[in-house]
Short mmCIF file of C-alpha atoms in Angstrom, two decimals:
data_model
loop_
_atom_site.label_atom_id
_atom_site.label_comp_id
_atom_site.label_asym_id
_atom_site.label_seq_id
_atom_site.Cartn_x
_atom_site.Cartn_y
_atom_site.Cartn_z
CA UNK B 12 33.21 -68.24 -20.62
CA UNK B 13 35.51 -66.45 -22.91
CA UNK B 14 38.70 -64.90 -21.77
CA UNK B 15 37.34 -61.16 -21.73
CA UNK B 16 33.70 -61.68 -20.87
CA UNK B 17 31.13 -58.72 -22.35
CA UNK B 18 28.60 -57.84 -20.21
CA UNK B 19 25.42 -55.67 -21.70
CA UNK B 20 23.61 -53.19 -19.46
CA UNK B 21 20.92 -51.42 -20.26
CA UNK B 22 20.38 -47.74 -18.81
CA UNK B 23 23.65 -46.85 -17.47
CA UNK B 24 22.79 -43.77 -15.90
CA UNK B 25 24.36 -42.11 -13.05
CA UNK B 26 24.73 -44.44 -9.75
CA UNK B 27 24.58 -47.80 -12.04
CA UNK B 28 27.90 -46.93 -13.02
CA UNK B 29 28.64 -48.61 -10.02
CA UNK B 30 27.44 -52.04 -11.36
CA UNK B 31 29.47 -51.16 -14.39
CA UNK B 32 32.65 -50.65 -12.30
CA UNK B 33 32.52 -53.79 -10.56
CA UNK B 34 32.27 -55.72 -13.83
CA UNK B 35 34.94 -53.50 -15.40
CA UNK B 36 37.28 -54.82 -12.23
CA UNK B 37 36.75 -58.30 -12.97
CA UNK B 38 37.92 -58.10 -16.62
CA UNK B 39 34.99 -57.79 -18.23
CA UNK B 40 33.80 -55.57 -21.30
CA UNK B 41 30.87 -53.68 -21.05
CA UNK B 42 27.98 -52.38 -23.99
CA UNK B 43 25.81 -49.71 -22.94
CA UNK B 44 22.04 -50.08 -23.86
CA UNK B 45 19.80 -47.10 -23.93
CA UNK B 46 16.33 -48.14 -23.56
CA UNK B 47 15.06 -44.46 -25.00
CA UNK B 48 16.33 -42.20 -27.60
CA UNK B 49 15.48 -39.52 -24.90
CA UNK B 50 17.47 -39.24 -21.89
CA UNK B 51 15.09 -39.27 -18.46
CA UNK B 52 14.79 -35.90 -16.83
CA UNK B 53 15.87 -37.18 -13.59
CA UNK B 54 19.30 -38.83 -15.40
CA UNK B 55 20.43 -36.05 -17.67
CA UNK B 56 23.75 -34.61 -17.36
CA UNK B 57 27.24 -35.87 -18.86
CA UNK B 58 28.06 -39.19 -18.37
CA UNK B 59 31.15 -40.51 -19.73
CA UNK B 60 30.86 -43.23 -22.32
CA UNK B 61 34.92 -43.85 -22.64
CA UNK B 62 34.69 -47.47 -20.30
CA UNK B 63 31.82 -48.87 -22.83
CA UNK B 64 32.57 -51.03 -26.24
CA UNK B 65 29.52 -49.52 -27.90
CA UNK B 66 26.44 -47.45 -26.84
CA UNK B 67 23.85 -48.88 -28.90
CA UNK B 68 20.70 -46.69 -28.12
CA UNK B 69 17.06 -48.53 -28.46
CA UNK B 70 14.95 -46.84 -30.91
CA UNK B 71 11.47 -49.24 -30.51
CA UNK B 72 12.70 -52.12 -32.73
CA UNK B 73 13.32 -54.79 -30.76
CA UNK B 74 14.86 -57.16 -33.31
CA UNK B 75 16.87 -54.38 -34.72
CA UNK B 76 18.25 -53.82 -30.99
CA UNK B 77 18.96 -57.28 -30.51
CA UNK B 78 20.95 -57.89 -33.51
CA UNK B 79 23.29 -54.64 -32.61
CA UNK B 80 23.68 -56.61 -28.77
CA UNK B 81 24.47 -60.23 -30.29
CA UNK B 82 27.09 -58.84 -32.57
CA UNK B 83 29.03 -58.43 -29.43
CA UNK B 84 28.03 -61.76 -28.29
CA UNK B 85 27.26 -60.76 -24.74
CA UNK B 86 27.29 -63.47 -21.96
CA UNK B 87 24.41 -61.31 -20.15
CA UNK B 88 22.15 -58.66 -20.56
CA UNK B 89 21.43 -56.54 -17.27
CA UNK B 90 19.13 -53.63 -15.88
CA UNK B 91 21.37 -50.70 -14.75
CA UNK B 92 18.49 -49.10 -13.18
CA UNK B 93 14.38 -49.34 -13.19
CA UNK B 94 13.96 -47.88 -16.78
CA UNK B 95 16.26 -50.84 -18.59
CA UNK B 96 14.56 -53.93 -16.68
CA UNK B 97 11.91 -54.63 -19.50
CA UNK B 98 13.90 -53.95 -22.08
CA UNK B 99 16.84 -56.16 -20.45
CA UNK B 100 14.25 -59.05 -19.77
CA UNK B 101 13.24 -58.49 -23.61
CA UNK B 102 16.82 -58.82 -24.55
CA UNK B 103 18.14 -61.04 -22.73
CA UNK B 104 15.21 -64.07 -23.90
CA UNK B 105 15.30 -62.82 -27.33
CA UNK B 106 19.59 -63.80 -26.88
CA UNK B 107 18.70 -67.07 -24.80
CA UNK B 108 20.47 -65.73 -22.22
CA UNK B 109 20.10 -66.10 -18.35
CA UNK B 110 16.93 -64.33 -18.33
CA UNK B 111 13.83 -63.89 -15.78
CA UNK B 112 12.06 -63.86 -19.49
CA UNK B 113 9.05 -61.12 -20.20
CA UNK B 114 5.99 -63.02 -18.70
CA UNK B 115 6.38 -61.42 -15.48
CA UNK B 116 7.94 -57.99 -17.07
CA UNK B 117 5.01 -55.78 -16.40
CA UNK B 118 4.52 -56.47 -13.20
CA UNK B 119 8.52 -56.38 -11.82
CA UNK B 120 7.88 -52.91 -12.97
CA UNK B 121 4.24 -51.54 -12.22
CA UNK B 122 3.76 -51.37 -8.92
CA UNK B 123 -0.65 -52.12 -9.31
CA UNK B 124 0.47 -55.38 -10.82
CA UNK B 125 3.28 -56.10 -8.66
CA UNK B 126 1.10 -56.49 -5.54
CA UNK B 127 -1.73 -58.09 -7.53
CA UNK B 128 0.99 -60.64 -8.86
CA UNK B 129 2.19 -60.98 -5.36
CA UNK B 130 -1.06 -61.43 -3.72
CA UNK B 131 -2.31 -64.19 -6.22
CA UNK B 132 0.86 -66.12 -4.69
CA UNK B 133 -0.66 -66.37 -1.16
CA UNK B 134 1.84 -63.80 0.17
CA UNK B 135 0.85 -61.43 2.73
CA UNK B 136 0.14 -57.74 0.23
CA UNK B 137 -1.42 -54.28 0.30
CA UNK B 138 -5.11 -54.09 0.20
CA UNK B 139 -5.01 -51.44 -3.30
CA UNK B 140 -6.90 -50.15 -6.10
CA UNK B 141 -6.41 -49.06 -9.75
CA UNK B 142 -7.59 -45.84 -9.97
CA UNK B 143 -8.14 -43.25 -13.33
CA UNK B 144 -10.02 -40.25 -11.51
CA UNK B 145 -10.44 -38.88 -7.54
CA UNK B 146 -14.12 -39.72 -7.63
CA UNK B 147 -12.83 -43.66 -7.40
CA UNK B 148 -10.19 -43.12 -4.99
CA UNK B 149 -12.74 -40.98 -2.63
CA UNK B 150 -14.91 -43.97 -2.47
CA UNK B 151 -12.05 -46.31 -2.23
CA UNK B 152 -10.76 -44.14 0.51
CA UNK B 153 -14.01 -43.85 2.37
CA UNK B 154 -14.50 -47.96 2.58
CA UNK B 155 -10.90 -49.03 3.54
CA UNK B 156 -10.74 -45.93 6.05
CA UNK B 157 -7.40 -44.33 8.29
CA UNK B 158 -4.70 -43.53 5.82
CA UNK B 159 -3.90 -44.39 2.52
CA UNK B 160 -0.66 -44.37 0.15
CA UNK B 161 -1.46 -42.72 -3.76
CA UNK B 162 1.36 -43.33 -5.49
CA UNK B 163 2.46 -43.40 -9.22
CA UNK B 164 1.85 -46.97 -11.33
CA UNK B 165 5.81 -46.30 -12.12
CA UNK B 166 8.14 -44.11 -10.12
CA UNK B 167 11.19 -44.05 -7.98
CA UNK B 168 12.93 -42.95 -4.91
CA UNK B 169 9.57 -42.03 -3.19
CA UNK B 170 9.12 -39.28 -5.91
CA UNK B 171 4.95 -38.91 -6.34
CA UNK B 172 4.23 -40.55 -3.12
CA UNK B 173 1.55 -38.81 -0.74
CA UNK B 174 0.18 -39.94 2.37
CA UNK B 175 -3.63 -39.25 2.69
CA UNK B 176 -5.63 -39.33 5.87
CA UNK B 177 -8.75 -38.43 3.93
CA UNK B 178 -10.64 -38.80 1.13
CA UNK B 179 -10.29 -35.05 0.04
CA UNK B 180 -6.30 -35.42 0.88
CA UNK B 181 -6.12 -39.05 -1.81
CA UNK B 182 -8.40 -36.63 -4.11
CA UNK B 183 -6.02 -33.90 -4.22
CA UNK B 184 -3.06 -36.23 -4.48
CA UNK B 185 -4.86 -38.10 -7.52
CA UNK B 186 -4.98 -34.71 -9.24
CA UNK B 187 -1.14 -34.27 -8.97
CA UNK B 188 -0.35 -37.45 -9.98
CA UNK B 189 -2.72 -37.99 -13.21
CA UNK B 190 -1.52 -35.89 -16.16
CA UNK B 191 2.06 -35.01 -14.44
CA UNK B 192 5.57 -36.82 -14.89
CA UNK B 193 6.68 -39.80 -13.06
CA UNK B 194 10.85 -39.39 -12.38
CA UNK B 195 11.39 -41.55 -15.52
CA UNK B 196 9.83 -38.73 -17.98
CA UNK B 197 6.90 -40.77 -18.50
CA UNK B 198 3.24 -39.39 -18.12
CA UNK B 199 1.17 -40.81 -15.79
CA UNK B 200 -2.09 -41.73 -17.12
CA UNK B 201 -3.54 -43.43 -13.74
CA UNK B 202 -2.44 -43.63 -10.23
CA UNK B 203 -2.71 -47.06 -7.66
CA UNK B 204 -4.00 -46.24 -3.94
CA UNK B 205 -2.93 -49.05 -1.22
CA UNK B 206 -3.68 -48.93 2.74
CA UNK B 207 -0.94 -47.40 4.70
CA UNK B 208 1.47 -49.96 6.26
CA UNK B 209 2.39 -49.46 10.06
CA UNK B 210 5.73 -51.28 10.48
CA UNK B 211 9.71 -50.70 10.32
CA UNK B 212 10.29 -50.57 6.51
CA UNK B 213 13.57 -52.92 5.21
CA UNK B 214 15.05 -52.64 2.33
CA UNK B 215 16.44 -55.77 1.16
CA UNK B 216 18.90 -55.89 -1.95
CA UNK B 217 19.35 -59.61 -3.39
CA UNK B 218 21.69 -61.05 -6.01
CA UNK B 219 19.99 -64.58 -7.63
CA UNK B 220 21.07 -67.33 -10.18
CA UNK B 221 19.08 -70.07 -11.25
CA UNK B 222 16.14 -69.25 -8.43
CA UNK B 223 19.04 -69.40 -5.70
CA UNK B 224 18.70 -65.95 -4.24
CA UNK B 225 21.35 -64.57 -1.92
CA UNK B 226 20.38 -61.61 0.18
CA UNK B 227 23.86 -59.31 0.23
CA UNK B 228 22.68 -56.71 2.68
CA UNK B 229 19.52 -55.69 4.88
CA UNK B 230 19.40 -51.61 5.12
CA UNK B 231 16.98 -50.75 7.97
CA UNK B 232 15.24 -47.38 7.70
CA UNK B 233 13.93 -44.91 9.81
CA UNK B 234 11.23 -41.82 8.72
CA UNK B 235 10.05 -38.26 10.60
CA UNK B 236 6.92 -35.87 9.69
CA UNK B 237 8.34 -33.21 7.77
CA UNK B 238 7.61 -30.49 5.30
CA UNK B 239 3.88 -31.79 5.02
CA UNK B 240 5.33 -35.81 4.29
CA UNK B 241 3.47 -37.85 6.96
CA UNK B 242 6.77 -40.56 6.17
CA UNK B 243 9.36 -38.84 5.12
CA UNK B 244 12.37 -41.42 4.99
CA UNK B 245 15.45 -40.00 6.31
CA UNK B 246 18.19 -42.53 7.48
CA UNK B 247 18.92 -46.29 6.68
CA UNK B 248 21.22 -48.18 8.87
CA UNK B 249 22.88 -51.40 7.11
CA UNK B 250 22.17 -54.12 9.62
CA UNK B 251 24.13 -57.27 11.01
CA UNK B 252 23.61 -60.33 8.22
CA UNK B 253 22.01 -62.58 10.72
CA UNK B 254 19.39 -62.14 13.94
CA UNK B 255 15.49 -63.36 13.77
CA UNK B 256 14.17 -59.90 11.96
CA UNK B 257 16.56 -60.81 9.07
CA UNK B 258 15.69 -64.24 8.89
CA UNK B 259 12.20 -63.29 7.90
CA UNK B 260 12.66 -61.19 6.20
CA UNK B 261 14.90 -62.97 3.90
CA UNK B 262 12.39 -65.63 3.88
CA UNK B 263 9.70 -63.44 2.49
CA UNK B 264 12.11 -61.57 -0.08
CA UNK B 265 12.53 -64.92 -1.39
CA UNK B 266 8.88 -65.90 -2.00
CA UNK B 267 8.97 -62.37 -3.36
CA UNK B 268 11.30 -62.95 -5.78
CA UNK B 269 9.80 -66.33 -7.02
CA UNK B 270 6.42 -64.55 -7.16
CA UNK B 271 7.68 -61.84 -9.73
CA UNK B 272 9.74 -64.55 -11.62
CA UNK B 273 13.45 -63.14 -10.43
CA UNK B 274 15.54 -66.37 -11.22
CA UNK B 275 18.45 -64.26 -12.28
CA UNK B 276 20.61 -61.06 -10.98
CA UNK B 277 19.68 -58.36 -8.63
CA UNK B 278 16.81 -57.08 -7.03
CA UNK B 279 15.58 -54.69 -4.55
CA UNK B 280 12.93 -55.59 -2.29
CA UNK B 281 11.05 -52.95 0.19
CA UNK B 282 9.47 -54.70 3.11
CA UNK B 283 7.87 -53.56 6.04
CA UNK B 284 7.54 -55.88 8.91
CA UNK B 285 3.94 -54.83 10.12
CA UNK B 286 1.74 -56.12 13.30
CA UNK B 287 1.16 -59.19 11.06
CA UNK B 288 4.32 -60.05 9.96
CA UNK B 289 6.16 -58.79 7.03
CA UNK B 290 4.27 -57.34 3.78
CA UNK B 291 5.69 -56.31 0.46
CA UNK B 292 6.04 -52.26 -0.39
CA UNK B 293 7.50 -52.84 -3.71
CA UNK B 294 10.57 -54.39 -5.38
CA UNK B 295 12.97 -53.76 -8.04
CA UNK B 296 14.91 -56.23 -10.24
CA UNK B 297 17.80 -53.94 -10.50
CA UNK B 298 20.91 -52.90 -7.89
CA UNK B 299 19.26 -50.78 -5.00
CA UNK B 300 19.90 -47.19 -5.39
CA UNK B 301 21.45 -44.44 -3.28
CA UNK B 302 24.83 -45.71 -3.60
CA UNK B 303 23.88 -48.53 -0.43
CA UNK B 304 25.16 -51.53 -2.15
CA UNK B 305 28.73 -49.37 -2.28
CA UNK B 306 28.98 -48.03 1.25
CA UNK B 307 27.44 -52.12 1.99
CA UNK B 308 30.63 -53.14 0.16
CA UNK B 309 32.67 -50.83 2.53
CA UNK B 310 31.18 -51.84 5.74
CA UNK B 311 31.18 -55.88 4.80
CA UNK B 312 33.69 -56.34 2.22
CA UNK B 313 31.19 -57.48 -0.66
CA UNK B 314 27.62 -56.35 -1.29
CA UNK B 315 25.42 -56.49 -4.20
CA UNK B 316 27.67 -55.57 -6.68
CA UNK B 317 30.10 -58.14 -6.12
CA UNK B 318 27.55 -60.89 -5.73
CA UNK B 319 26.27 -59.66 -9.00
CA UNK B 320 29.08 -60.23 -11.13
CA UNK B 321 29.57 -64.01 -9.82
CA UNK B 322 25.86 -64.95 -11.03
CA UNK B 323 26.50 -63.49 -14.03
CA UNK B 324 30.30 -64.33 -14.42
CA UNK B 325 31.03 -67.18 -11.95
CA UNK B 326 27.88 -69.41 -11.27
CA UNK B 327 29.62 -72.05 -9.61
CA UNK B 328 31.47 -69.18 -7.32
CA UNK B 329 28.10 -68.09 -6.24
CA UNK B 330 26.33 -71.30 -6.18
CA UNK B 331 29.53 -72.26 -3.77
CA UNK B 332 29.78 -69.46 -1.76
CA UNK B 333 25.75 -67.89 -1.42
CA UNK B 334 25.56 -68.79 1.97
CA UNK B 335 28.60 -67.73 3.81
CA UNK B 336 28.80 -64.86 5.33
CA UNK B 337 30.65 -61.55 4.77
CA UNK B 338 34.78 -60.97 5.44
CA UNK B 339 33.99 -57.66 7.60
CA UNK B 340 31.12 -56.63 10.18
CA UNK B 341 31.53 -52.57 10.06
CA UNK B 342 28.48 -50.61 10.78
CA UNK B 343 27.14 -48.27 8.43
CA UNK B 344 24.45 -45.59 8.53
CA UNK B 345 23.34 -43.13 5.53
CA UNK B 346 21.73 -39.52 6.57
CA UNK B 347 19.94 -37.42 4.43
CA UNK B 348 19.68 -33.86 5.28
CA UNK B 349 15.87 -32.64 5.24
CA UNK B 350 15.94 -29.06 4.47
CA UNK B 351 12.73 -27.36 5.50
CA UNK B 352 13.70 -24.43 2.89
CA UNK B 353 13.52 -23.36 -0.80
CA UNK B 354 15.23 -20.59 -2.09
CA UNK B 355 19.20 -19.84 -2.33
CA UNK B 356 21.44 -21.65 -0.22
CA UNK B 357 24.57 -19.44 1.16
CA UNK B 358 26.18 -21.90 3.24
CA UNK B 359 25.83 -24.64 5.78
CA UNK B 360 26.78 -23.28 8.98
CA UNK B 361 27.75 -26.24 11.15
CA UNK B 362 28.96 -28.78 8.62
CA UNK B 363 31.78 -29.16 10.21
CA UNK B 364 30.30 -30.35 13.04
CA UNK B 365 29.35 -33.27 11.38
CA UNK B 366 32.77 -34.04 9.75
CA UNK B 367 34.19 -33.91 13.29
CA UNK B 368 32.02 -37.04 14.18
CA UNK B 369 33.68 -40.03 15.15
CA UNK B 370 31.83 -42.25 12.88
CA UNK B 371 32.23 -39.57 10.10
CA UNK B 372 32.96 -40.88 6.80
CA UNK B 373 32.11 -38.75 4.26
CA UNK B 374 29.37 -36.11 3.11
CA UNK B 375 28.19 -36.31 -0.42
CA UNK B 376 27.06 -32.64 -0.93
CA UNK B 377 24.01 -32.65 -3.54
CA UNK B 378 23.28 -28.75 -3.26
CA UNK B 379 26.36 -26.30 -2.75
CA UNK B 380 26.33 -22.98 -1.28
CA UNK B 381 25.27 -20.36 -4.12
CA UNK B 382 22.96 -22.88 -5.92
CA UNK B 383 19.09 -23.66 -5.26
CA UNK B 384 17.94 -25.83 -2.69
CA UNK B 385 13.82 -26.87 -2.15
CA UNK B 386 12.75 -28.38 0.94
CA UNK B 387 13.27 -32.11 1.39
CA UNK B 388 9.95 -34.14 0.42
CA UNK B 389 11.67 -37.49 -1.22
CA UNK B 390 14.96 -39.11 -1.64
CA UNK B 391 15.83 -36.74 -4.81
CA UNK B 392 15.65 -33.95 -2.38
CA UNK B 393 18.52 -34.32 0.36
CA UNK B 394 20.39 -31.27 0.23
CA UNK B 395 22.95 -33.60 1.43
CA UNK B 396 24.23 -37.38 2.74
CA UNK B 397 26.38 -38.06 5.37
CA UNK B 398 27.84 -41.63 5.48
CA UNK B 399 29.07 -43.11 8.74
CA UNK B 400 31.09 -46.18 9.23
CA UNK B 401 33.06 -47.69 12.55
CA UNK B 402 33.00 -50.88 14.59
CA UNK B 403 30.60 -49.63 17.07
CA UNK B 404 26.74 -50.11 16.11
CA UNK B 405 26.62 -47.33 19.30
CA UNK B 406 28.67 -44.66 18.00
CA UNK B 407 26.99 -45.02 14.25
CA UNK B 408 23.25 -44.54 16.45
CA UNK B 409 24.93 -41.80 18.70
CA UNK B 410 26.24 -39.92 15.71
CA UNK B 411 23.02 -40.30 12.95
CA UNK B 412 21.22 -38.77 16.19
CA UNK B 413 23.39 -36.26 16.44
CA UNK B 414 23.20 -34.87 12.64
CA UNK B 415 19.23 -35.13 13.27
CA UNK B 416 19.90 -32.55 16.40
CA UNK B 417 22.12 -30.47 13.96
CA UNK B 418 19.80 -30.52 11.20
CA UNK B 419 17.48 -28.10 11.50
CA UNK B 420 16.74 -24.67 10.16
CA UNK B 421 19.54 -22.69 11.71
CA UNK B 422 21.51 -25.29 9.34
CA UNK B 423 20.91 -23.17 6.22
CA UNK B 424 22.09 -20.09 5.85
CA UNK B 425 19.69 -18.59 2.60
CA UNK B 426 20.10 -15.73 0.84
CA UNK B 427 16.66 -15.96 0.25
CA UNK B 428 13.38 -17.79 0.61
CA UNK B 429 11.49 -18.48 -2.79
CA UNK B 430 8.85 -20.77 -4.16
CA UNK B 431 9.60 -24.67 -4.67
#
C-alpha cells in the first residue's frame, strides 16, 4: 500500500461525499469519476470538487476512461452511489483491482434481474413479472391476486413505486411509469410488477472483502397510509447489533450478497422478514443512503463508512476485526416529516417542539419557510428529518411517536395550496 493511498469513486454526488470524507480522514487521495457527461436531475446543484485529485468525467469509452483512472494508479475503484456501480465494476476489472467483476453488473442494478438472479440461487424472492404495456400487468395482476408492487426496472429512494390493489390501479401505475423518468434521468422503457410483501422491512447496510461480509448496522423501518401511498415509509430506527431478528437477517443478506456476486465493499440490502421468513426487496452495492451509515457512526462509533475504508485500505484490519462488535450502543431513530400539502410553505409552527425533545438531535430542514413544498409520497419528499439519539431505546420510541402526534396538517403554515 503506498504511503498516500488514492482511492477512485465514481458518482460523487451529494450524500456520497460522506464515503469520500471518511477516506479523506484516513490519508487517502481521492479521483472523482463521473459515470455521465450529464449530471442526474435528482443530483444537480454545486458540489465542490476542491478535496478531489482529478474529476475525470466518463464520456462512453471505456478504455479511454480507464487509462485517465490508472494514470493515478488507484488502489480501488468504488460506487459513490447507484448510478457509478456498473461503471465502477467495469473499472475496477478492467484495472485488476478488488472487483465484484461485470458478470453480475446488470443485475446488482436492475431490480427484474436482481430477484430473478436471486431466485435461481434457492433464496426465498418475489413472485414478479417483466412487463412493457398494462394489458400484461392486468393479467399478471388478475392471476397472482391482493396487491401488487409496479415499480421502475431502475430507481431509488422509493421514487416510482405504487402500490396496486387492482388490476386497473397496476394499469394506471404502468402508464406513469413507461415513457417517464426514473430519479437517475434515465427513461423508463418497461416497468417490473412483484406481489406485495407483508412483513417489517430491514434495511441492512454491509461492508465485504474477499466474500467476508460484515453487516455494520441493521436500520428497522416503520410505514403509515398517507397521501394515497398504501406504504409510505416514514421512520427507521437503527437497531441493537445482536438479538435473533438480526441474526437472520444477517444470514440471508449474506446469501444475498453471494447471489449478486458482492465479494468486495458496500452494499445495501432491503429485507422484509415476512410470515415465511425473510425475503429480498432489493439491494444496492453502494453505501445506504439518507445519511444512516453517518448518524450509525454516531450512535455506535463506526458504521459503514468506516468498515469501508478497512476493506479497501486495511484488509487484514477488517479480516481481524469483522466480527467484533461496536465501541458504543446509542440509540438512534430518523423521522421524516410527511407533509400532506403542496403549495408555499410559510413556516412550521411547532418546530420547536420537536427541538425541545429529549432525544433531540438535530433537524435537517429540506424545505424552508418561503420555498415550495409537495406532499410527502417517497423519501425525496420529507419536508424535513429529525434525528434522535440517547441511551434509552424508550425515550428514542417515546419521542419518534411524539413528532408523528405533531406532524400533522396544523404543522404547515401555507401561504397557499397549489398543484404538485
Amino acid at each position: 500500500m503506498p504511503a498516500t493511498p488514492l482511492v477512485c469513486v465514481v458518482d460523487s454526488y451529494g450524500l456520497s461525499k460522506n464515503l469520500v470524507d471518511a477516506f479523506l480522514r484516513r490519508g487517502a487521495a481521492v479521483v472523482r469519476v463521473q459515470s455521465t457527461p450529464d449530471v442526474p436531475a435528482a443530483c444537480r446543484g454545486p458540489f465542490d470538487l476542491s478535496d478531489y485529485r482529478d474529476n475525470i468525467v466518463h464520456r462512453g469509452d471505456l478504455a479511454a476512461t480507464a487509462r485517465a483512472v490508472a494514470a493515478h494508479r488507484p488502489v480501488a475503484v468504488v460506487a459513490g452511489g447507484e448510478t457509478g456501480v456498473e461503471l465502477a465494476d467495469a473499472l475496477s476489472e478492467l484495472l485488476g483491482l478488488p472487483t465484484n467483476g461485470t458478470a453480475l453488473s446488470a443485475a446488482r442494478s436492475n431490480k427484474y434481474l436482481m430477484v430473478e438472479t436471486v431466485s435461481q440461487a434457492g433464496l426465498a424472492a418475489a413472485r414478479q413479472a417483466f412487463v412493457t404495456d398494462e394489458r400484461a400487468v392486468r393479467a399478471w395482476h388478475g392471476s397472482v391476486g391482493g396487491r401488487i408492487v409496479v415499480k421502475p426496472l431502475r430507481s431509488a429512494a422509493g421514487n416510482g413505486v405504487h402500490f396496486c390493489d387492482t388490476p386497473e390501479e397496476s394499469a394506471a401505475a404502468v402508464r406513469a411509469v413507461i415513457g417517464s423518468q426514473n430519479v437517475f434521468s434515465e427513461r423508463n422503457t418497461a416497468a417490473v410488477a412483484q406481489e406485495y410483501l407483508r412483513g417489517t422491512e430491514y434495511r441492512v447496510n454491509t461492508v465485504s472483502r474477499d466474500r467476508v461480509h460484515r453487516v455494520c448496522e441493521i436500520w428497522r423501518t416503520t410505514r403509515i397510509t398517507a397521501n394515497g401511498v398504501a406504504d409510505l415509509s416514514d421512520t427507521v430506527y437503527l437497531m441493537p447489533r445482536r438479538g435473533e431478528v438480526q441474526d437472520r437477517l444477517t444470514a440471508y443478506a449474506g446469501e444475498v450478497l453471494d447471489a449478486l456476486g458482492i465479494r468486495h465493499g458496500p452494499a445495501h440490502v432491503e429485507i422484509k422478514i415476512t410470515a415465511a421468513g425473510p425475503v429480498l426487496v432489493e439491494a444496492g452495492a453502494r453505501i445506504g443512503g439518507t445519511h444512516l451509515p453517518h448518524y450509525a457512526q454516531l450512535a455506535r462509533g463506526a458504521s459503514q463508512l468506516d468498515w469501508t475504508v478497512d476493506a479497501y485500505l486495511d484488509p487484514d484490519r477488517f479480516m481481524a476485526r469483522h466480527k467484533d462488535d461496536d465501541p458504543r450502543a446509542l440509540h438512534c431513530a430518523f423521522v421524516g416529516l410527511v407533509s400532506p400539502f403542496s403549495g408555499t410553505l410559510r413556516g412550521y409552527p411547532y418546530l420547536e417542539q420537536l427541538r425541545a425533545l429529549e432525544s433531540f438531535h438535530e433537524v435537517r430542514v429540506a424545505v424552508a419557510p418561503g420555498q415550495r413544498i409537495r406532499r410527502t409520497v417517497d423519501d425525496l419528499s420529507y419536508p424535513a428529518i429529525v434525528v434522535l439519539l440517547h441511551d434509552s431505546e424508550e425515550t428514542v420510541l417515546r419521542d419518534a411517536n411524539t413528532i408523528r402526534y405533531l406532524d400533522g396538517p396544523s404543522f404547515y403554515d401555507m401561504t397557499d395550496l397549489g398543484p404538485e
